[in-house]
Coordinates of C-alpha atoms and ligand atoms in Angstrom, one line a residue:
X1 CA -44.1 13.9 -0.4
X2 CA -45.9 15.5 2.5
X3 CA -49.3 15.1 1.1
X4 CA -50.0 11.5 2.0
X5 CA -50.9 10.0 5.3
X6 CA -51.8 6.4 4.8
X7 CA -49.0 3.8 5.0
X8 CA -49.9 2.2 1.7
X9 CA -49.9 5.6 -0.1
X10 CA -46.7 6.6 1.5
X11 CA -45.1 3.5 0.3
X12 CA -46.2 3.8 -3.3
X13 CA -45.2 7.5 -3.5
X14 CA -41.8 6.8 -2.0
X15 CA -41.3 3.7 -4.3
X16 CA -41.9 5.8 -7.3
X17 CA -39.5 8.5 -6.1
X18 CA -36.8 6.0 -5.3
X19 CA -36.9 4.3 -8.7
X20 CA -34.3 6.7 -10.1
X21 CA -31.6 5.9 -7.6
X22 CA -32.3 2.4 -6.2
X23 CA -32.4 -1.0 -7.7
X24 CA -34.8 -2.1 -4.9
X25 CA -37.1 1.0 -4.5
X26 CA -40.0 -0.9 -2.8
X27 CA -37.7 -2.6 -0.3
X28 CA -35.9 0.6 0.5
X29 CA -39.2 2.4 1.0
X30 CA -40.4 -0.3 3.3
X31 CA -37.2 -0.3 5.4
X32 CA -37.2 3.4 5.6
X33 CA -40.9 3.7 6.6
X34 CA -40.6 0.9 9.2
X35 CA -37.7 2.8 10.7
X36 CA -39.5 6.2 10.6
X37 CA -42.5 4.7 12.4
X38 CA -40.3 2.5 14.7
X39 CA -42.2 -0.6 13.7
X40 CA -41.3 -4.0 12.1
X41 CA -41.6 -4.2 8.4
X42 CA -44.4 -6.7 8.7
X43 CA -46.4 -4.0 10.5
X44 CA -46.7 -2.1 7.3
X45 CA -48.3 -5.0 5.5
X46 CA -50.7 -5.6 8.3
X47 CA -51.8 -2.0 8.6
X48 CA -51.8 -0.5 5.1
X49 CA -54.7 1.8 5.9
X50 CA -53.3 3.3 9.0
X51 CA -52.7 7.0 9.0
X52 CA -49.3 8.3 9.8
X53 CA -48.7 11.2 12.2
X54 CA -46.8 14.2 11.0
X55 CA -43.6 13.2 12.9
X56 CA -43.6 9.9 11.0
X57 CA -44.3 11.6 7.7
X58 CA -41.5 14.0 8.4
X59 CA -38.9 11.4 9.3
X60 CA -39.9 9.2 6.4
X61 CA -39.8 12.0 3.9
X62 CA -36.3 13.2 4.9
X63 CA -34.8 9.7 4.8
X64 CA -36.4 9.1 1.4
X65 CA -34.9 12.3 0.1
X66 CA -31.4 11.3 1.3
X67 CA -31.8 8.0 -0.5
X68 CA -32.9 9.8 -3.6
X69 CA -29.8 11.8 -3.4
X70 CA -27.8 8.6 -3.6
X71 CA -26.9 8.0 0.0
X72 CA -26.5 4.3 0.7
X73 CA -29.2 2.7 2.8
X74 CA -26.6 1.7 5.3
X75 CA -25.7 5.3 6.1
X76 CA -29.4 6.2 6.5
X77 CA -30.2 3.2 8.8
X78 CA -26.7 3.3 10.4
X79 CA -26.1 -0.4 10.0
X80 CA -25.2 -3.2 7.6
X81 CA -25.2 -6.9 7.9
X82 CA -21.9 -8.6 7.3
X83 CA -21.0 -12.2 8.1
X84 CA -24.2 -12.5 10.2
X85 CA -23.2 -9.5 12.3
X86 CA -25.0 -6.2 12.4
X87 CA -22.3 -3.6 12.1
X88 CA -22.5 0.1 12.7
X89 CA -21.5 2.1 9.6
X90 CA -21.1 5.8 9.2
X91 CA -19.9 7.9 6.3
X92 CA -16.4 7.5 7.9
X93 CA -16.4 3.9 6.8
X94 CA -17.0 2.1 3.5
X95 CA -20.3 0.2 3.5
X96 CA -19.3 -3.5 3.8
X97 CA -20.0 -5.3 0.5
X98 CA -21.1 -8.9 0.1
X99 CA -18.1 -9.7 -2.1
X100 CA -15.8 -8.9 0.9
X101 CA -17.2 -12.1 2.5
X102 CA -15.1 -13.9 -0.1
X103 CA -12.0 -12.4 1.4
X104 CA -13.1 -13.6 4.8
X105 CA -13.9 -17.1 3.5
X106 CA -10.5 -17.4 1.8
X107 CA -8.7 -16.1 4.9
X108 CA -10.5 -18.7 7.1
X109 CA -9.5 -21.5 4.7
X110 CA -5.9 -20.8 5.6
X111 CA -6.4 -20.6 9.4
X112 CA -7.1 -24.0 11.0
X113 CA -10.0 -23.8 13.5
X114 CA -7.9 -23.8 16.7
X115 CA -4.9 -22.0 15.3
X116 CA -3.3 -19.3 17.4
X117 CA -2.2 -17.2 14.5
X118 CA -1.3 -13.5 14.3
X119 CA -3.5 -11.8 11.7
X120 CA -3.2 -8.3 10.4
X121 CA -6.1 -6.5 8.7
X122 CA -5.0 -3.4 6.9
X123 CA -7.5 -0.5 6.3
X124 CA -10.1 -2.1 8.5
X125 CA -12.8 0.6 8.1
X126 CA -15.8 -0.6 10.0
X127 CA -13.8 -3.6 11.3
X128 CA -15.9 -6.0 9.2
X129 CA -13.1 -8.3 8.0
X130 CA -11.2 -8.3 11.2
X131 CA -14.3 -9.0 13.3
X132 CA -15.5 -11.8 11.1
X133 CA -12.1 -13.5 11.2
X134 CA -11.7 -12.9 14.9
X135 CA -15.2 -14.4 15.6
X136 CA -14.6 -17.5 13.6
X137 CA -11.1 -18.0 14.9
X138 CA -11.2 -17.0 18.6
X139 CA -7.7 -18.3 19.3
X140 CA -6.1 -15.9 16.8
X141 CA -5.0 -12.4 17.6
X142 CA -6.1 -9.9 15.1
X143 CA -4.5 -6.5 14.7
X144 CA -6.5 -4.1 12.6
X145 CA -5.1 -0.8 11.4
X146 CA -6.7 2.3 9.7
X147 CA -5.4 5.7 8.9
X148 CA -8.9 7.2 9.7
X149 CA -9.6 7.9 13.3
X150 CA -13.3 8.2 12.5
X151 CA -13.3 4.7 11.0
X152 CA -11.4 3.2 14.0
X153 CA -14.0 4.7 16.3
X154 CA -16.7 2.9 14.4
X155 CA -14.6 -0.3 14.3
X156 CA -14.0 -0.3 18.1
X157 CA -17.7 0.2 18.7
X158 CA -18.5 -2.7 16.4
X159 CA -16.0 -4.9 18.4
X160 CA -17.8 -3.9 21.6
X161 CA -21.3 -4.5 20.2
X162 CA -20.4 -7.9 18.7
X163 CA -18.5 -8.8 21.8
X164 CA -15.4 -9.9 19.8
X165 CA -12.5 -9.6 22.2
X166 CA -9.5 -10.7 20.1
X167 CA -9.0 -7.6 17.8
X168 CA -6.6 -4.8 18.6
X169 CA -7.3 -1.6 16.6
X170 CA -4.4 0.7 15.8
X171 CA -4.3 4.1 14.1
X172 CA -1.8 4.5 11.3
X173 CA -0.9 4.2 7.7
X174 CA -1.0 0.5 6.5
X175 CA 1.7 -1.5 8.4
X176 CA 3.2 1.6 10.0
X177 CA 1.8 0.9 13.6
X178 CA 3.0 -2.7 13.5
X179 CA 6.3 -2.4 11.6
X180 CA 8.2 -4.2 14.4
X181 CA 5.8 -7.1 14.7
X182 CA 5.4 -10.4 12.8
X183 CA 2.3 -11.9 11.3
X184 CA 1.1 -15.2 9.9
X185 CA -1.4 -13.5 7.7
X186 CA -2.1 -10.1 6.2
X187 CA -5.6 -9.4 4.8
X188 CA -6.8 -6.2 3.2
X189 CA -9.7 -4.7 1.3
X190 CA -7.8 -1.6 0.4
X191 CA -8.9 1.2 -1.9
X192 CA -8.6 -0.2 -5.5
X193 CA -10.7 2.0 -7.8
X194 CA -8.8 4.0 -10.4
X195 CA -9.0 7.7 -9.6
X196 CA -10.5 8.4 -13.0
X197 CA -13.1 5.6 -12.8
X198 CA -16.6 7.1 -13.4
X199 CA -17.9 4.5 -11.0
X200 CA -16.5 6.7 -8.2
X201 CA -19.3 9.3 -8.9
X202 CA -21.9 6.7 -7.8
X203 CA -20.0 6.2 -4.6
X204 CA -19.8 9.9 -3.7
X205 CA -21.2 9.4 -0.2
X206 CA -18.5 6.9 0.8
X207 CA -15.0 8.0 1.9
X208 CA -12.8 8.4 -1.3
X209 CA -9.8 7.5 0.8
X210 CA -11.2 4.0 1.2
X211 CA -12.0 3.7 -2.6
X212 CA -9.6 5.4 -4.9
X213 CA -5.9 4.5 -5.2
X214 CA -4.1 6.3 -7.9
X215 CA -4.4 6.3 -11.7
X216 CA -4.6 2.5 -12.0
X217 CA -6.2 1.8 -8.6
X218 CA -3.2 -0.2 -7.5
X219 CA -1.2 2.3 -5.4
X220 CA -2.4 0.8 -2.1
X221 CA -1.9 -2.8 -3.1
X222 CA 1.6 -2.0 -4.5
X223 CA 2.6 -0.4 -1.2
X224 CA 1.2 -3.2 1.0
X225 CA 2.6 -6.0 -1.2
X226 CA 6.1 -4.4 -0.8
X227 CA 5.9 -3.3 2.9
X228 CA 4.3 -6.5 4.2
X229 CA 7.2 -8.7 3.1
X230 CA 9.2 -7.6 6.1
X231 CA 6.5 -8.4 8.7
X232 CA 5.7 -12.0 7.8
X233 CA 6.5 -15.1 9.7
X234 CA 7.7 -18.0 7.4
X235 CA 5.1 -19.3 5.1
X236 CA 2.7 -16.4 5.9
X237 CA -0.2 -15.6 3.7
X238 CA -1.3 -12.3 2.2
X239 CA -4.8 -11.8 0.8
X240 CA -6.2 -8.9 -1.1
X241 CA -9.7 -8.0 -2.3
X242 CA -9.4 -6.2 -5.6
X243 CA -11.3 -5.1 -8.7
X244 CA -12.5 -7.6 -11.3
X245 CA -9.9 -6.6 -13.9
X246 CA -6.9 -6.4 -11.6
X247 CA -5.9 -10.0 -10.9
X248 CA -3.1 -10.2 -13.4
X249 CA -1.6 -6.9 -12.5
X250 CA -1.7 -7.8 -8.8
X251 CA -0.1 -11.2 -9.5
X252 CA 2.8 -9.4 -11.2
X253 CA 3.1 -6.9 -8.3
X254 CA 3.2 -9.8 -5.7
X255 CA 5.7 -11.7 -7.7
X256 CA 8.0 -8.8 -8.1
X257 CA 7.8 -8.1 -4.4
X258 CA 8.9 -11.7 -3.7
X259 CA 5.7 -13.5 -2.9
X260 CA 5.0 -17.0 -4.2
X261 CA 2.0 -19.5 -4.7
X262 CA -0.2 -16.7 -6.1
X263 CA -3.8 -17.7 -6.7
X264 CA -7.1 -16.0 -7.4
X265 CA -10.6 -16.6 -6.2
X266 CA -13.8 -15.5 -7.9
X267 CA -16.7 -13.8 -6.2
X268 CA -20.4 -15.0 -6.4
X269 CA -20.7 -13.1 -9.7
X270 CA -17.8 -15.2 -11.1
X271 CA -15.4 -12.3 -11.2
X272 CA -11.8 -12.5 -10.0
X273 CA -12.0 -10.8 -6.6
X274 CA -9.5 -12.1 -4.1
X275 CA -5.8 -12.8 -4.6
X276 CA -3.8 -14.9 -2.2
X277 CA 0.0 -15.4 -2.0
X278 CA 2.6 -16.9 0.4
X279 CA 5.7 -15.4 1.8
X280 CA 8.8 -17.4 1.1
X281 CA 10.4 -19.5 3.9
Ligands
LIG1 N1 -16.0 -2.9 -4.3 C1 -16.1 -1.5 -4.1 C2 -16.8 -0.9 -5.3 O1 -16.3 -0.8 -6.4 C3 -14.7 -0.9 -4.0 C4 -14.2 -1.2 -2.7 C5 -12.8 -0.8 -2.5 O2 -12.2 0.0 -3.2 N2 -12.1 -1.5 -1.5 O3 -18.0 -0.5 -5.1

């Protein structure tokens, strides 16, 4: 990869190299090259013949190799768009996924615009869900917990950068840090992949703690569904993101734990992705 110098050649070589790991090799190559040269992507199209200096070649080549090794673009660039916010992401946090915006949309549907509700986000990671809800509903108070100090560090930094003031971040296991408080809504994108799921191999660069949850992937959801019952205000809502084949199992878990009005929402791909339920009066 070090034997090219022109922008156009660098791009084609990297695109070929990235084909084995990426579904968007050309786009990835362009984004990585723009970053290595510290230019806008459009600069690459305007100056295909320009020769790169050795520093640029070096930076580009090492980022392409990381991508070839399966590292998500977001970890290489250090950021990811979510809900029109540019969030910092590091390997301490899951990379926010587009389908998680469905969780945010559903949560917002249950929070009137000027409502002053208490909302709890469990396993906040980069803070994506908490910050999106907080930004859309500035009168609400959001508490976001995570067991990972590394993730909370990133989440707090994201709150600072996006200038969202109404989120409080607390370290701890699920509801543990807020066990004596009451909430109108609990949202969570918990780990939900079965520990034997081969899909986990493709996600090797992301924190397994944020992905895998026991033999059926439902350990975290089982625990939250049970523990959250005791911290709800009357007619509170709980919303989970989950895997596409887990909706029925989660409905059964919620019902057994005493939740009612259980419903499911599909993601953009038409797959059951978010389950909502209400606490009893
Ligand atoms: N949707 C993610 C994936 O399968 C999993 C996220 C999660 O476990 N919360 O890629």
